Coordinates of C-alpha atoms in Angstrom, one line a residue:
E720 CA 0.0 0.0 0.0
K721 CA 0.8 3.7 -0.4
G722 CA 3.2 3.2 -3.3
Q723 CA 3.4 4.1 -7.0
I724 CA 2.8 0.7 -8.5
S725 CA 0.9 0.9 -11.8
G726 CA -0.4 -1.4 -14.5
L727 CA -2.8 -4.3 -14.5
L728 CA -3.2 -6.8 -11.7
P729 CA -2.0 -10.1 -13.1
T730 CA -4.6 -12.8 -13.7
S731 CA -2.2 -15.3 -12.2
I732 CA -3.0 -13.9 -8.8
Q733 CA -5.9 -16.3 -8.8
K734 CA -3.4 -19.1 -8.3
L735 CA -2.3 -17.9 -4.9
W736 CA -4.5 -20.3 -3.2
S737 CA -3.5 -19.5 0.4
L738 CA -3.8 -15.7 0.0
E739 CA -6.1 -14.3 2.6
E740 CA -5.4 -10.6 2.5
L741 CA -4.7 -8.4 -0.6
D742 CA -3.7 -4.9 0.5
L743 CA -2.7 -2.6 -2.5
D744 CA -4.4 0.7 -1.7
Y745 CA -3.1 4.1 -2.6
N746 CA -1.3 3.0 -5.8
D747 CA -2.1 3.4 -9.5
F748 CA -3.4 0.0 -10.6
R749 CA -5.4 0.1 -13.9
G750 CA -7.9 -2.0 -15.6
P751 CA -10.5 -4.4 -14.3
L752 CA -10.3 -6.6 -11.2
P753 CA -9.2 -10.1 -12.2
Q754 CA -10.6 -13.3 -10.7
L755 CA -9.2 -13.5 -7.1
P756 CA -8.3 -16.5 -4.9
S757 CA -11.4 -18.2 -3.4
G758 CA -10.0 -18.0 0.1
L759 CA -9.5 -14.3 0.2
K760 CA -10.8 -12.6 3.4
A761 CA -9.7 -9.0 2.9
L762 CA -9.6 -6.9 -0.3
D763 CA -8.1 -3.5 0.3
M764 CA -7.7 -1.6 -3.0
N765 CA -9.1 1.8 -2.3
D766 CA -7.7 4.9 -3.8
N767 CA -6.5 3.4 -7.1
P768 CA -8.2 6.0 -9.2
N769 CA -8.0 4.1 -12.5
L770 CA -9.1 0.7 -11.2
T771 CA -12.2 -0.5 -13.1
G772 CA -14.4 -3.5 -13.2
S773 CA -17.5 -4.6 -11.3
L774 CA -18.4 -6.2 -8.0
D775 CA -19.8 -9.3 -9.7
S776 CA -16.5 -11.2 -9.6
L777 CA -16.5 -10.9 -5.8
T778 CA -19.8 -12.7 -5.1
S779 CA -18.1 -16.1 -5.2
L780 CA -15.5 -15.2 -2.5
T781 CA -17.6 -16.4 0.4
H782 CA -14.9 -15.8 3.0
L783 CA -14.6 -12.0 2.4
A784 CA -14.9 -10.0 5.6
F785 CA -13.4 -6.7 4.4
I786 CA -13.8 -4.9 1.1
A787 CA -12.4 -1.4 0.5
L788 CA -12.8 -0.2 -3.1
H789 CA -13.6 3.5 -2.5
G790 CA -11.8 6.0 -4.7
T791 CA -11.8 3.8 -7.7
K792 CA -13.7 3.6 -11.0
I793 CA -15.5 0.4 -10.1
S794 CA -18.9 0.5 -11.8
G795 CA -22.2 -1.3 -12.3
T796 CA -24.5 -2.1 -9.4
I797 CA -24.1 -3.7 -6.0
P798 CA -25.0 -7.3 -6.5
E799 CA -27.9 -8.8 -4.5
A800 CA -25.6 -11.8 -4.0
F801 CA -23.5 -9.7 -1.6
S802 CA -26.1 -10.5 1.1
S803 CA -24.8 -14.1 1.0
L804 CA -21.3 -13.0 2.1
S805 CA -22.1 -14.0 5.6
D806 CA -18.7 -13.0 7.0
L807 CA -18.7 -9.5 5.5
E808 CA -18.0 -6.8 8.2
V809 CA -16.8 -3.7 6.2
L810 CA -17.8 -2.6 2.7
T811 CA -16.6 0.8 1.4
V812 CA -17.7 1.7 -2.1
H813 CA -18.1 5.5 -2.0
S814 CA -16.4 7.8 -4.6
T815 CA -16.9 5.1 -7.3
K816 CA -19.1 4.8 -10.4
L817 CA -21.5 2.4 -8.8
R818 CA -25.2 3.2 -9.2
G819 CA -28.6 1.8 -8.6
Q820 CA -30.5 0.4 -5.7
M821 CA -28.7 -0.8 -2.6
P822 CA -29.9 -4.4 -1.9
S823 CA -32.2 -4.3 1.2
S824 CA -30.9 -7.7 2.2
L825 CA -27.4 -6.2 2.7
C826 CA -28.7 -3.8 5.4
A827 CA -30.5 -6.7 6.9
N828 CA -27.1 -8.1 7.7
H829 CA -26.1 -5.0 9.7
F830 CA -25.0 -5.6 13.3
D831 CA -27.9 -3.4 14.4
N832 CA -30.1 -6.1 13.0
G833 CA -28.1 -8.9 14.6
G834 CA -25.7 -9.4 11.6
K835 CA -22.0 -9.0 11.2
L836 CA -21.9 -6.0 8.8
E837 CA -20.7 -3.1 10.9
Y838 CA -19.8 -0.4 8.4
I839 CA -20.9 0.3 4.8
S840 CA -20.2 3.5 2.8
A841 CA -21.7 4.5 -0.6
D842 CA -22.6 7.5 -2.7
C843 CA -26.1 7.8 -1.3
N844 CA -26.3 11.5 -0.5
P845 CA -27.7 13.8 -3.2
P846 CA -26.7 13.8 -6.0
G847 CA -25.4 10.3 -5.2
R848 CA -25.9 7.4 -7.7
V849 CA -26.8 4.8 -5.0
K850 CA -30.3 4.8 -3.7
G851 CA -32.0 3.3 -0.6
C852 CA -29.3 2.6 2.0
P853 CA -30.5 3.4 5.5
C854 CA -27.5 1.6 7.1
C855 CA -24.8 3.5 5.0
Q856 CA -22.4 6.2 5.8
C857 CA -23.4 8.3 2.9
Y858 CA -21.2 10.4 0.6
P859 CA -20.6 13.1 -0.5
R860 CA -20.2 14.0 3.2
I861 CA -22.7 16.4 4.5
D862 CA -21.5 19.4 6.6
A863 CA -20.1 18.4 9.9
T864 CA -22.6 20.6 11.8
E865 CA -25.5 18.5 10.4
P866 CA -26.4 15.1 12.0
L867 CA -24.8 12.1 10.3
S868 CA -26.9 9.5 8.7
N869 CA -25.2 6.9 10.7
P870 CA -25.5 7.7 14.5
V871 CA -22.3 5.8 15.3
P872 CA -19.1 7.7 14.2
V873 CA -17.0 5.6 11.7
P874 CA -13.7 6.2 10.2
D875 CA -13.4 8.4 7.1
F876 CA -11.4 5.9 5.0
R877 CA -10.4 8.6 2.5
Q878 CA -7.9 10.2 5.0
P879 CA -4.6 8.7 4.1
D880 CA -3.3 8.9 7.6
L881 CA -6.0 6.5 8.9
P882 CA -5.7 2.8 8.5
T883 CA -8.2 1.3 6.1
R884 CA -8.3 -1.9 8.1
R885 CA -10.0 -1.8 11.4
P886 CA -8.9 -4.3 14.0
R887 CA -12.2 -6.0 14.9
P888 CA -15.9 -5.4 15.1
P889 CA -17.2 -3.4 18.0
P890 CA -18.0 -5.5 21.1
R891 CA -21.7 -4.8 21.3
M892 CA -21.8 -7.5 18.8
K893 CA -19.4 -10.1 20.2
P894 CA -15.9 -9.3 18.7
R895 CA -15.1 -12.1 16.3
A896 CA -11.5 -13.2 16.1
P897 CA -9.7 -12.8 12.8
P898 CA -9.5 -16.2 11.1
T899 CA -6.8 -18.5 12.2
L900 CA -3.7 -18.2 10.1
K901 CA -3.1 -21.2 7.8
P902 CA 0.1 -22.6 9.3
R903 CA 3.2 -22.2 7.1
P904 CA 4.6 -25.6 6.6
A905 CA 8.0 -26.0 8.2
P906 CA 10.8 -27.9 6.5
T907 CA 10.0 -31.6 6.8
R908 CA 12.1 -33.3 9.4
P909 CA 12.4 -37.1 9.1
P910 CA 12.5 -39.1 12.3
S911 CA 16.0 -39.4 13.6
P912 CA 17.7 -42.7 12.8
D913 CA 17.7 -43.7 16.5
L914 CA 14.0 -44.5 16.1
R915 CA 15.0 -48.1 15.4
E916 CA 14.0 -50.6 17.9
G917 CA 16.4 -52.0 20.4
P918 CA 16.8 -52.8 24.0
P919 CA 17.2 -50.0 26.5
G920 CA 20.7 -48.7 26.7
T921 CA 21.4 -49.4 23.0
V922 CA 23.8 -46.9 21.4
Y923 CA 22.6 -45.7 18.0
S924 CA 24.6 -44.2 15.2
G925 CA 22.0 -41.4 14.6
P926 CA 22.5 -37.7 15.3
C927 CA 21.9 -38.1 19.0
D928 CA 24.6 -40.8 19.3
L929 CA 23.3 -41.4 22.8
D930 CA 21.7 -44.4 24.6
D931 CA 18.2 -43.9 25.9
D932 CA 19.2 -43.0 29.5
K933 CA 21.7 -40.3 28.3
R934 CA 19.2 -38.9 25.8
T935 CA 16.5 -38.7 28.5
L936 CA 18.9 -37.1 31.0
R937 CA 20.2 -34.4 28.6
I938 CA 16.7 -33.5 27.3
T939 CA 15.5 -33.2 30.8
Q940 CA 18.4 -31.0 31.8
K941 CA 18.0 -28.7 28.9
I942 CA 14.3 -28.2 29.5
Q943 CA 15.0 -27.7 33.2
K944 CA 17.5 -25.0 32.5
H945 CA 15.9 -23.2 29.6
V946 CA 12.2 -23.5 30.5
L947 CA 11.6 -24.1 34.2
D948 CA 14.5 -22.3 35.8
N949 CA 13.7 -19.3 33.6
G950 CA 10.0 -19.3 34.3
N951 CA 8.1 -17.2 36.8
D952 CA 7.3 -18.2 40.4
E953 CA 4.9 -20.9 39.2
T954 CA 7.7 -22.9 37.6
R955 CA 11.1 -21.5 38.8
G956 CA 13.1 -24.2 40.6
R957 CA 10.6 -26.9 40.0
E958 CA 12.1 -30.4 39.5
L959 CA 11.0 -32.1 36.4
K960 CA 10.2 -35.8 37.0
H961 CA 10.0 -38.1 34.0
R962 CA 7.8 -40.7 35.8
K963 CA 4.3 -41.3 36.9
S964 CA 3.6 -39.7 40.2
N965 CA 0.9 -39.5 42.9
P966 CA -0.7 -37.0 42.8
P967 CA -1.2 -37.1 39.0
P968 CA 1.7 -35.7 36.9
S969 CA 1.6 -32.1 35.9
A970 CA 1.4 -30.8 32.3
T971 CA 5.1 -30.4 32.2
D972 CA 5.7 -34.0 33.4
L973 CA 3.3 -35.3 30.7
A974 CA 4.9 -33.2 28.0
L975 CA 8.3 -34.4 28.9
E976 CA 7.3 -38.0 29.0
W977 CA 5.6 -37.7 25.6
L978 CA 8.6 -35.9 24.1
I979 CA 11.0 -38.6 25.2
K980 CA 9.0 -41.8 24.9
N981 CA 6.1 -41.3 22.6
D982 CA 7.0 -38.6 20.0
S983 CA 8.0 -40.4 16.8
M984 CA 10.0 -37.4 15.7
R985 CA 12.6 -38.6 18.3
L986 CA 14.3 -35.2 18.8
C987 CA 17.8 -35.0 20.1
P988 CA 18.9 -32.6 22.9
S989 CA 20.7 -30.4 20.4
D990 CA 17.7 -30.0 18.0
Q991 CA 16.8 -26.4 17.5
N992 CA 13.1 -26.8 18.0
L993 CA 13.2 -29.0 21.1
I994 CA 12.1 -26.3 23.5
Q995 CA 9.3 -25.1 21.2
R996 CA 7.9 -28.6 20.7
F997 CA 8.1 -29.2 24.5
V998 CA 6.2 -25.9 25.2
A999 CA 3.6 -26.8 22.6
A1000 CA 3.1 -30.2 24.3
T1001 CA 2.9 -28.5 27.7
F1002 CA 0.2 -26.2 26.3
Y1003 CA -1.7 -29.2 25.0
F1004 CA -1.7 -31.1 28.3
S1005 CA -2.4 -27.9 30.4
T1006 CA -5.5 -27.0 28.4
G1007 CA -7.0 -30.5 28.2
G1008 CA -6.0 -31.3 24.6
D1009 CA -7.5 -34.8 24.7
D1010 CA -10.9 -33.1 25.2
W1011 CA -10.6 -30.4 22.5
N1012 CA -13.4 -30.1 20.1
E1013 CA -11.0 -30.5 17.2
C1014 CA -7.5 -31.6 16.4
G1015 CA -6.5 -33.4 19.7
R1016 CA -4.3 -36.4 19.3
N1017 CA -7.3 -38.7 19.2
D1018 CA -9.3 -36.7 16.7
S1019 CA -11.3 -39.1 14.6
G1020 CA -11.9 -36.8 11.7
K1021 CA -15.3 -35.6 12.9
K1022 CA -16.2 -32.8 15.2
R1023 CA -17.2 -33.8 18.7
N1024 CA -20.7 -32.5 18.1
N1025 CA -20.9 -34.6 14.9
E1026 CA -21.6 -31.4 12.8
G1027 CA -19.4 -31.9 9.8
A1028 CA -15.8 -32.9 9.3
S1029 CA -13.0 -31.9 11.7
K1030 CA -10.4 -29.4 10.5
C1031 CA -7.9 -32.2 11.0
E1032 CA -9.3 -34.7 8.7
D1033 CA -6.4 -34.1 6.4
G1034 CA -3.8 -33.7 9.1
G1035 CA -2.8 -31.2 11.7
K1036 CA -3.5 -33.2 14.9
W1037 CA -1.6 -32.1 17.9
L1038 CA 1.2 -34.4 19.1
S1039 CA 1.2 -36.1 15.7
P1040 CA 4.6 -37.0 14.1
I1041 CA 4.9 -34.0 11.9
P1042 CA 6.5 -30.6 12.4
E1043 CA 4.6 -28.7 15.1
C1044 CA 4.2 -25.8 12.7
S1045 CA 1.7 -28.0 10.9
W1046 CA -0.5 -28.6 14.0
F1047 CA -3.9 -27.0 13.9
G1048 CA -4.1 -23.3 15.0
I1049 CA -0.3 -22.7 14.8
G1050 CA 1.3 -20.1 12.5
C1051 CA 5.0 -20.1 12.0
D1052 CA 7.5 -17.8 10.4
R1053 CA 9.9 -18.9 7.6
G1054 CA 12.4 -20.2 10.1
G1055 CA 9.8 -22.5 11.7
S1056 CA 9.3 -20.5 14.9
F1057 CA 5.8 -19.9 16.3
I1058 CA 4.2 -16.6 15.6
Q1059 CA 0.6 -17.5 16.4
I1060 CA -1.5 -19.8 18.6
S1061 CA -5.1 -19.4 17.8
M1062 CA -7.8 -21.6 19.4
E1063 CA -11.2 -20.1 19.3
N1064 CA -14.1 -22.1 20.7
N1065 CA -12.1 -25.3 20.9
N1066 CA -13.1 -26.3 24.5
L1067 CA -9.8 -25.4 26.1
I1068 CA -10.1 -26.4 29.8
G1069 CA -7.4 -25.7 32.4
K1070 CA -4.8 -23.1 32.8
I1071 CA -2.5 -21.1 30.5
P1072 CA 1.0 -22.5 31.1
P1073 CA 3.7 -20.0 32.0
A1074 CA 6.1 -21.9 29.7
L1075 CA 4.5 -20.0 26.8
S1076 CA 7.0 -17.2 27.5
Q1077 CA 9.6 -19.3 25.9
L1078 CA 8.0 -18.7 22.5
T1079 CA 9.8 -15.5 22.1
T1080 CA 8.7 -14.9 18.5
L1081 CA 5.0 -15.2 19.3
E1082 CA 2.8 -12.4 17.9
V1083 CA -0.7 -13.7 18.4
L1084 CA -2.1 -15.6 21.4
A1085 CA -5.9 -16.1 20.8
L1086 CA -7.6 -18.5 23.2
E1087 CA -11.1 -17.1 23.3
K1088 CA -14.4 -18.9 24.0
G1089 CA -13.0 -21.6 26.2
R1090 CA -13.1 -22.7 29.9
L1091 CA -9.7 -21.5 30.9
T1092 CA -9.3 -20.7 34.6
G1093 CA -6.7 -19.4 37.0
C1094 CA -4.3 -16.5 36.5
I1095 CA -3.0 -15.1 33.3
P1096 CA 0.7 -15.9 33.8
E1097 CA 3.0 -13.0 34.7
S1098 CA 5.4 -14.4 32.1
I1099 CA 3.1 -13.4 29.3
G1100 CA 4.5 -9.9 29.9
E1101 CA 7.9 -11.1 28.6
L1102 CA 6.5 -11.8 25.1
I1103 CA 7.8 -8.5 23.7
G1104 CA 6.8 -9.3 20.1
L1105 CA 3.2 -9.9 21.0
K1106 CA 0.7 -7.9 19.0
R1107 CA -2.6 -9.5 19.9
L1108 CA -3.7 -11.0 23.3
D1109 CA -7.2 -12.4 22.9
L1110 CA -8.5 -14.3 26.0
D1111 CA -12.1 -13.2 26.1
F1112 CA -15.1 -15.4 27.1
N1113 CA -13.2 -17.6 29.6
N1114 CA -13.2 -18.0 33.4
L1115 CA -9.8 -16.4 34.0
G1116 CA -9.0 -14.6 37.3
G1117 CA -9.8 -15.1 40.9
Q1118 CA -8.9 -13.7 44.4
E1119 CA -5.3 -14.8 44.1
C1120 CA -4.8 -13.4 40.6
G1121 CA -3.6 -10.0 39.6
F1122 CA -3.3 -8.8 36.0
P1123 CA 0.2 -9.3 34.5
D1124 CA 2.4 -6.3 33.8
L1125 CA 2.2 -5.7 30.1
S1126 CA 4.3 -2.6 30.0
K1127 CA 7.1 -4.3 28.1
L1128 CA 4.7 -5.3 25.2
V1129 CA 5.5 -2.3 23.1
N1130 CA 4.1 -3.9 20.0
L1131 CA 0.7 -4.8 21.5
E1132 CA -2.1 -3.7 19.3
Q1133 CA -5.1 -5.6 20.7
L1134 CA -5.9 -6.4 24.3
D1135 CA -9.1 -8.4 24.4
V1136 CA -10.0 -9.9 27.8
N1137 CA -13.7 -9.1 28.1
D1138 CA -16.2 -11.5 29.7
N1139 CA -13.9 -13.0 32.3
S1140 CA -16.1 -12.2 35.3
E1141 CA -13.5 -12.7 38.0
L1142 CA -10.6 -11.1 36.2
S1143 CA -9.2 -8.1 38.0
G1144 CA -6.7 -5.5 37.0
D1145 CA -6.4 -1.9 35.9
L1146 CA -5.3 0.1 32.9
R1147 CA -2.2 1.7 34.4
N1148 CA 0.4 -0.7 33.1
I1149 CA -0.7 -0.3 29.5
R1150 CA -0.9 3.5 29.5
K1151 CA 2.5 3.9 27.8
L1152 CA 1.8 1.4 25.0
T1153 CA 1.7 3.5 21.9
K1154 CA 0.5 1.0 19.3
L1155 CA -2.8 0.0 21.0
L1156 CA -5.7 -0.1 18.6
F1157 CA -8.2 -2.1 20.5
I1158 CA -8.9 -2.4 24.3
S1159 CA -11.8 -4.6 25.4
C1160 CA -12.1 -5.3 29.1
H1161 CA -15.9 -5.0 29.7
N1162 CA -17.7 -7.6 31.9
T1163 CA -14.6 -8.0 34.2
K1164 CA -13.6 -6.8 37.6
F1165 CA -11.1 -4.2 36.3
S1166 CA -11.0 -1.3 38.6
G1167 CA -9.3 2.1 39.2
T1168 CA -9.6 5.0 36.8
I1169 CA -8.8 5.6 33.2
P1170 CA -5.2 7.0 33.3
N1171 CA -4.9 10.3 31.4
G1172 CA -1.7 8.9 29.8
L1173 CA -3.7 6.3 27.9
G1174 CA -5.3 9.0 25.8
I1175 CA -2.0 10.8 25.3
N1176 CA 0.2 7.9 24.4
S1177 CA -2.3 5.6 22.6
S1178 CA -3.1 8.0 19.7
K1179 CA -4.0 5.1 17.4
L1180 CA -6.7 3.8 19.6
Q1181 CA -9.9 2.9 17.8
V1182 CA -12.0 0.8 20.3
L1183 CA -12.3 1.1 24.1
T1184 CA -14.9 -0.8 26.0
I1185 CA -15.0 -0.6 29.8
Q1186 CA -18.7 -1.1 30.7
N1187 CA -19.8 -3.4 33.5
T1188 CA -16.5 -3.1 35.4
E1189 CA -15.4 -1.5 38.6
I1190 CA -13.6 1.3 36.8
Q1191 CA -14.7 4.7 38.3
G1192 CA -14.3 8.4 37.6
D1193 CA -14.7 10.4 34.4
V1194 CA -13.6 9.5 30.9
P1195 CA -10.6 11.9 30.5
E1196 CA -10.6 14.6 27.9
S1197 CA -7.5 13.0 26.4
I1198 CA -9.6 10.0 25.4
C1199 CA -12.3 12.2 23.9
N1200 CA -9.7 14.0 21.9
L1201 CA -9.0 10.7 20.1
R1202 CA -12.5 10.6 18.5
I1203 CA -12.8 10.7 14.8
D1204 CA -14.7 14.0 14.8
K1205 CA -11.7 15.5 16.5
G1206 CA -9.1 14.2 14.1
G1207 CA -8.4 10.9 15.9
R1208 CA -9.2 7.3 15.1
L1209 CA -11.5 6.3 18.1
Y1210 CA -14.8 5.2 16.7
H1211 CA -16.2 2.9 19.4
L1212 CA -16.2 4.0 23.1
V1213 CA -18.5 2.3 25.6
A1214 CA -18.6 3.0 29.3
D1215 CA -21.0 2.6 32.3
C1216 CA -23.8 5.2 32.2
D1217 CA -22.9 6.5 35.6
M1218 CA -19.5 7.6 34.4
E1219 CA -19.2 11.1 33.1
C1220 CA -18.5 10.7 29.3
S1221 CA -19.3 13.4 26.8
C1222 CA -17.9 11.5 23.9
C1223 CA -19.0 7.9 24.4
T1224 CA -20.6 6.0 21.5
E1225 CA -23.0 4.5 23.9
C1226 CA -23.3 3.6 27.5
K1227 CA -24.4 0.4 29.4
G1228 CA -26.3 0.2 32.6
K1229 CA -28.1 3.2 34.1
K1230 CA -30.0 5.8 32.1
S1231 CA -27.5 7.7 29.9
S1232 CA -26.6 11.3 30.8
F1233 CA -24.9 11.8 27.4

């Protein structure tokens, strides 16, 4: 985006089967839109003034959630078939050559009517070409002193300093997690030659060149040193025991036993991904992987509710003898290091293991809609590359739990912890995070006040929801100054109605005073 690329979009782009996001806005592409990959979820080509074509070619892209084509020469009409794009959340087609009637079925999908469509813009103000769109932000823009046709402020996508992609839908309709990244296949690693059968104590000629006892000892020592001794108070100094125990073994015990005895990959102590594979196995056992809805090690190829095929019918089971980057819900970089763990609505039961802090390249941790309990580990605050922390709709928190210090997460863009009714904390330790776009902590026990520094430092903030919490006081003027109508980017701000807030989008609870 924001370059000087010109010419036609190549028709061969259709062959990029795994492409999910095409972001080419603010360039000079010409000619019609070609056929696009069927898995595309975001098309962002606004402000290419010579881009032509129609919207008909997009009706078959059933996964589309975001379409931005304003500031182009797209023409024709808005197809009735757009109403079947059930995942569509944003559609911006103002300042184009589109004309005719806006399909009424499209507005029926608006979130005010219980659908997913949260923002739509078109040329529906006189002398606009598009007619009949009660749910649209209409263009040409009317004078700012007149009431807007849409009562909820929304971004003016034509301003080049504003992002054209919004982070997530506003939480009055439950924020839906962005789709899980398709894992990038890691280089295939064949099982080590020491997989061959033999009596205990046999010395193999494989890369480990160790008998079973020495391999077990060295793997255990490495994990003890790099994972447990470097963990937080929940793990530091704990002795790993590779044996059955009474009481039952912990998740780390089970992970180590699996890694040494049952993993057919037969990693050696020196293998680069040994720690990562161990941490992944610890996560599996800590969150009840055998009872996950999909992709546990015993996945039969069908969902537990028998509604269709499992996502793992063609592979991707956890703890299977393939690179862990190919396990369900995992995204990796080109070097085979984890950058995403995404497990929405997969029946995660248990606790978040502190060992996740060893995944130093992690950018996305999304574990929403589960039954996770206990504390959010303090060690999460060490994941300095983390951009998205999404733990909403769980049972996290409790009397002995504080909220982790996130002040080191300088790259954090999304903090989504709403609907954890026992989760306590405050906003002070995120007030200096300058990249935050989305803060959702409603329906929790968050307390304190909104720090003034949050509005001063988080100039990119777009969503803030703090209703049904124990947060008190007024919403600072520094937050109000982030509103779109004041030149900022904040378009969704919700607080309790007994808080003084002159700029809130809406309030929850008592009768509103604004």
